[in-house]
PDB file of C-alpha atoms in Angstrom:
ATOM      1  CA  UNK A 286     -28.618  14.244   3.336  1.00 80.00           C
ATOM      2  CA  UNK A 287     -24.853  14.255   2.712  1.00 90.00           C
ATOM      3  CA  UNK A 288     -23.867  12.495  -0.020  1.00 94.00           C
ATOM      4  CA  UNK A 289     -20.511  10.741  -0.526  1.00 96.00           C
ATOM      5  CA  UNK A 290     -17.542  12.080  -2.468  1.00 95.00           C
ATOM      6  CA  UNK A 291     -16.818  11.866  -6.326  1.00 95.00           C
ATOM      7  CA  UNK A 292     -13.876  10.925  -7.843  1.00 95.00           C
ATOM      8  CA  UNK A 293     -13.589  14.264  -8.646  1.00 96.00           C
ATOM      9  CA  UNK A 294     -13.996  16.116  -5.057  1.00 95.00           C
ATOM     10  CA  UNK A 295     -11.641  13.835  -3.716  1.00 94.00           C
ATOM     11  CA  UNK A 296      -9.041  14.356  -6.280  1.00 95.00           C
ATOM     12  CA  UNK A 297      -9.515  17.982  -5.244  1.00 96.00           C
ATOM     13  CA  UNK A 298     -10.199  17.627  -1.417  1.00 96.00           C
ATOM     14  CA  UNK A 299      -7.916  14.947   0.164  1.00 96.00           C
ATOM     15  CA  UNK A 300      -4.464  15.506  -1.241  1.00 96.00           C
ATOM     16  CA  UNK A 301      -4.855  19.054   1.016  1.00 97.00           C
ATOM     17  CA  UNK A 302      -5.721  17.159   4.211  1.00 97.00           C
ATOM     18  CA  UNK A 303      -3.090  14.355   3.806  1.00 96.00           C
ATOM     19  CA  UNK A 304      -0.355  16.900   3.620  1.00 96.00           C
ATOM     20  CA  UNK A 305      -1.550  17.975   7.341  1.00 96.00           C
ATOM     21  CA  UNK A 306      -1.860  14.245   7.991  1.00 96.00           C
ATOM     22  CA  UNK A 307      -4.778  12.711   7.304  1.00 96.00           C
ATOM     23  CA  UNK A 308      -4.618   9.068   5.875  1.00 95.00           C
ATOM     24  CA  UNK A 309      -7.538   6.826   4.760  1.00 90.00           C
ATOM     25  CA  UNK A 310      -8.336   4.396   7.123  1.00 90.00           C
ATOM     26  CA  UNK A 311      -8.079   1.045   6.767  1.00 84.00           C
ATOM     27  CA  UNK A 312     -11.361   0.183   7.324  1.00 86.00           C
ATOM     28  CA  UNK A 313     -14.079   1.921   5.442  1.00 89.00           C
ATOM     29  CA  UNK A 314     -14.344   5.003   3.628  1.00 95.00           C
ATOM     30  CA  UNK A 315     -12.588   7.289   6.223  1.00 96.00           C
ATOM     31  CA  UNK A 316     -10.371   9.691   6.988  1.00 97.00           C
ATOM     32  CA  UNK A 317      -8.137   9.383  10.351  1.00 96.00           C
ATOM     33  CA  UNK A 318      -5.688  11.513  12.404  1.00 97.00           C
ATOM     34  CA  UNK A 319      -3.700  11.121  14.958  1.00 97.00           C
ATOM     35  CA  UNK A 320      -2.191  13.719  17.740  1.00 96.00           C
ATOM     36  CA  UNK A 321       0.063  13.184  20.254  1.00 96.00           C
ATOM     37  CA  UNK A 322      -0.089  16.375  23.024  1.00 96.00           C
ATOM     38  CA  UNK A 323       2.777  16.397  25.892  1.00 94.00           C
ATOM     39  CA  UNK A 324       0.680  15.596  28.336  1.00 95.00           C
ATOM     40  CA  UNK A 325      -3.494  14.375  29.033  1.00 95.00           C
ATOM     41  CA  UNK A 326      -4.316  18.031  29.917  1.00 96.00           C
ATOM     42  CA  UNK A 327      -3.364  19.742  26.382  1.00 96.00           C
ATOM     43  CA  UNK A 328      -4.915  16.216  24.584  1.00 97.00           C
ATOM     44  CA  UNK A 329      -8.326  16.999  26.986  1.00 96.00           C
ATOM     45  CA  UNK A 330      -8.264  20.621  25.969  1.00 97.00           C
ATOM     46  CA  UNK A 331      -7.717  19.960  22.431  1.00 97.00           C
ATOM     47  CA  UNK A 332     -10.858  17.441  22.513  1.00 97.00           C
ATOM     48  CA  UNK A 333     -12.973  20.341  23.893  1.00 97.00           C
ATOM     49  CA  UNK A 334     -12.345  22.514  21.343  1.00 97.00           C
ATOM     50  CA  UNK A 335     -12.964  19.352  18.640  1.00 97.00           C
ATOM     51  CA  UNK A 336     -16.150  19.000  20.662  1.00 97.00           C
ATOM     52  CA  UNK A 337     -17.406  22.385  20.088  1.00 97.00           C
ATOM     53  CA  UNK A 338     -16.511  22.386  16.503  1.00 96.00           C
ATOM     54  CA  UNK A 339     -18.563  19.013  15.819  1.00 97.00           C
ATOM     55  CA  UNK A 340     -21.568  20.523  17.369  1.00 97.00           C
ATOM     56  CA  UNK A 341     -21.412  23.396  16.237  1.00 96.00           C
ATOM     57  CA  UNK A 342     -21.245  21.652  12.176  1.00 95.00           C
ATOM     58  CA  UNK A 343     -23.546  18.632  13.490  1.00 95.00           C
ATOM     59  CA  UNK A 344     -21.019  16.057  12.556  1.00 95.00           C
ATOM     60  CA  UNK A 345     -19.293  14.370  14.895  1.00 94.00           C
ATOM     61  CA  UNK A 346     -16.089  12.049  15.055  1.00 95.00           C
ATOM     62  CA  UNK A 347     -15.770   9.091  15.959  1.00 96.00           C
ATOM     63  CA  UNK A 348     -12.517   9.699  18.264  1.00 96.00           C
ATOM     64  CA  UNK A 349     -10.144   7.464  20.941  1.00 95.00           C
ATOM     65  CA  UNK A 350      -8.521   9.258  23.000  1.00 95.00           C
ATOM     66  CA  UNK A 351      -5.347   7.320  25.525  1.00 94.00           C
ATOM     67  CA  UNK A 352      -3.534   9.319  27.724  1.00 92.00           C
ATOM     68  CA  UNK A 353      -1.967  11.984  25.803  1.00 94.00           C
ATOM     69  CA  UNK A 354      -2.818  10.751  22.312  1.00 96.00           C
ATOM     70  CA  UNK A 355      -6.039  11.376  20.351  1.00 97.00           C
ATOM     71  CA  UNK A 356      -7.114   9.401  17.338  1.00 96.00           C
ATOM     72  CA  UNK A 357      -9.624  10.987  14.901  1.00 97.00           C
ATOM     73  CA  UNK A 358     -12.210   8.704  12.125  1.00 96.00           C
ATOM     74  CA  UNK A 359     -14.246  10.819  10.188  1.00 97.00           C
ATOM     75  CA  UNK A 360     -16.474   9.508   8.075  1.00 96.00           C
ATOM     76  CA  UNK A 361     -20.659  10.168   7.410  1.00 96.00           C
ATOM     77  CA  UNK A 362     -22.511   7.577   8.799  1.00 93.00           C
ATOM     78  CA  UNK A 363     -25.840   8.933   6.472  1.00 92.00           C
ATOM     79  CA  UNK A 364     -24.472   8.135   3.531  1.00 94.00           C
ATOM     80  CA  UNK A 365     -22.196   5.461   4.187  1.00 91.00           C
ATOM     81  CA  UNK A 366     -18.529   7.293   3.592  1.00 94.00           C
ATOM     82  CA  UNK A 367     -16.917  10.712   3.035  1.00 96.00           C
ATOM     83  CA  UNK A 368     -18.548  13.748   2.548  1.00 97.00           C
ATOM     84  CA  UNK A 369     -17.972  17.132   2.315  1.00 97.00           C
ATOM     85  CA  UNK A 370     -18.720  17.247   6.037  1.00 97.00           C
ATOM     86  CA  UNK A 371     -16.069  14.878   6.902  1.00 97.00           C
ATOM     87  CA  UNK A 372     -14.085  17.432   4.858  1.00 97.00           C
ATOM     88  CA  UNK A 373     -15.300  20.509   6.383  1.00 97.00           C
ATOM     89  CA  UNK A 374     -14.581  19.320  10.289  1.00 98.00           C
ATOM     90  CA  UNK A 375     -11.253  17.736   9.442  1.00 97.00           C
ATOM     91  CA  UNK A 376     -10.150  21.039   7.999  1.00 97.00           C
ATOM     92  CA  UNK A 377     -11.669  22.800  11.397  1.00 97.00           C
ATOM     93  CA  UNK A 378      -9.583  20.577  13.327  1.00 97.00           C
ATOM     94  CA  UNK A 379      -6.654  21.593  11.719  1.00 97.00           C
ATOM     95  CA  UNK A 380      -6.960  25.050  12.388  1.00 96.00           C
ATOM     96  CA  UNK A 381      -7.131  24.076  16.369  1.00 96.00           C
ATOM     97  CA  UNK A 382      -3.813  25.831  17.694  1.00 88.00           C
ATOM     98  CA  UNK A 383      -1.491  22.978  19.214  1.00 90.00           C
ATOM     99  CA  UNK A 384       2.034  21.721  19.788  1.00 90.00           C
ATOM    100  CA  UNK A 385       1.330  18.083  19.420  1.00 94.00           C
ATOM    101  CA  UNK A 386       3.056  15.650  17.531  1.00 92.00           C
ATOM    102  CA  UNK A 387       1.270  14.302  13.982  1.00 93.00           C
ATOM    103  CA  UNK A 388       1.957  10.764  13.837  1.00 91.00           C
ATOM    104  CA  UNK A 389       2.397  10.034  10.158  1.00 89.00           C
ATOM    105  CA  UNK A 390       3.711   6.150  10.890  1.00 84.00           C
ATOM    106  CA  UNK A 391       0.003   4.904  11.708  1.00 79.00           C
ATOM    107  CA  UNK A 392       1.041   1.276  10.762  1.00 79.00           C
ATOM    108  CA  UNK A 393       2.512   0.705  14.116  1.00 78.00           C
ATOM    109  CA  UNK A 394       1.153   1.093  17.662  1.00 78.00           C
ATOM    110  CA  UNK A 395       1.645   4.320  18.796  1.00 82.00           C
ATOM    111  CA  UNK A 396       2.790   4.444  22.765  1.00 81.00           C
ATOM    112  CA  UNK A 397       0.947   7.053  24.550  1.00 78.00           C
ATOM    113  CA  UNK A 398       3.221   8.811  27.215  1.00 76.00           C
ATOM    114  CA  UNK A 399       1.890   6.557  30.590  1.00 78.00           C
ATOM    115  CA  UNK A 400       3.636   3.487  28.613  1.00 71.00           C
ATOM    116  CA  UNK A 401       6.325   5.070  27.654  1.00 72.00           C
ATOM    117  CA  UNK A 402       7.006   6.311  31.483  1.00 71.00           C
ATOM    118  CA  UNK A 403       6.243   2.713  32.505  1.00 74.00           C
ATOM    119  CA  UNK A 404       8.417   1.010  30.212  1.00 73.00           C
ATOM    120  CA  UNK A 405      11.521   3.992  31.078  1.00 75.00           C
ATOM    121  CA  UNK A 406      10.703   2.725  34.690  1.00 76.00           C
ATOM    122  CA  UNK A 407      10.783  -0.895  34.248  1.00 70.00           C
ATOM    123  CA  UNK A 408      14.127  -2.056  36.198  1.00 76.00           C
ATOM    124  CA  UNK A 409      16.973  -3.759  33.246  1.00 75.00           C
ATOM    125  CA  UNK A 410      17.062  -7.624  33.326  1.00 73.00           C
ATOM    126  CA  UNK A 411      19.999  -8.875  34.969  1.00 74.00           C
ATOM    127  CA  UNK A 412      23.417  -9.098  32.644  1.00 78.00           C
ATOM    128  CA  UNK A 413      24.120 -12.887  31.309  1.00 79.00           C
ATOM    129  CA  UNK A 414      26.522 -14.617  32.920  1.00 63.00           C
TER     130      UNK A 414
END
């Protein structure tokens, strides 16, 4: 059974993966990321390729994915926080090749590109006056 990270293995894990963008999530002992691809069909692809990873390491993510943005949580639910597995995949998901956008900010919503068409197609309220 996994067992969750020291002091010590985070001190030397973590700092690594938050300069690629991981952030501890707010809620629990976790680790998140989040992508935002150009379109559904490169955030789709990218998922596959996450997909085979997990399985291949038996540790899966718990993942949203909304149009053309993906959101990663790792975390191990055996022992109740990080591990080195959590550890292990988000550095294999790092090493997936792609061209989307980190989002650092993860305070704020993040608009995934079918809002952001909607609200660029949303006809301007009439001037005052």
């Amino acid at each position: 059974m996994a067992e969750i990270l020291t002091e010590e293995e985070r001190a030397a894990l973590l700092p690594a993966l938050e300069a690629t963008g991981w952030r501890a999530a707010p809620d629990g002992d976790a680790l998140r990321k989040v992508w935002k691809f150009r379109s559904f069909s490169q955030a789709w692809g990218f998922m596959a390729r996450a997909a085979l990873e997990a399985e291949k390491m038996d540790h899966h993510p718990d993942w949203r994915n909304s149009y053309n943005v993906v959101d990663i949580r790792l975390t191990t639910h055996s022992c109740g926080g990080l591990s080195v597995l959590d550890t292990e995949l988000a550095n294999c998901l790092d090493a997936i090749e792609t061209e989307a956008e980190i989002m650092l900010d993860l305070s704020r919503p993040i608009a995934c590109l079918c809002a952001e068409k909607a609200a660029a197609a949303a006809p301007e309220p009439p001037p005052e006056g």
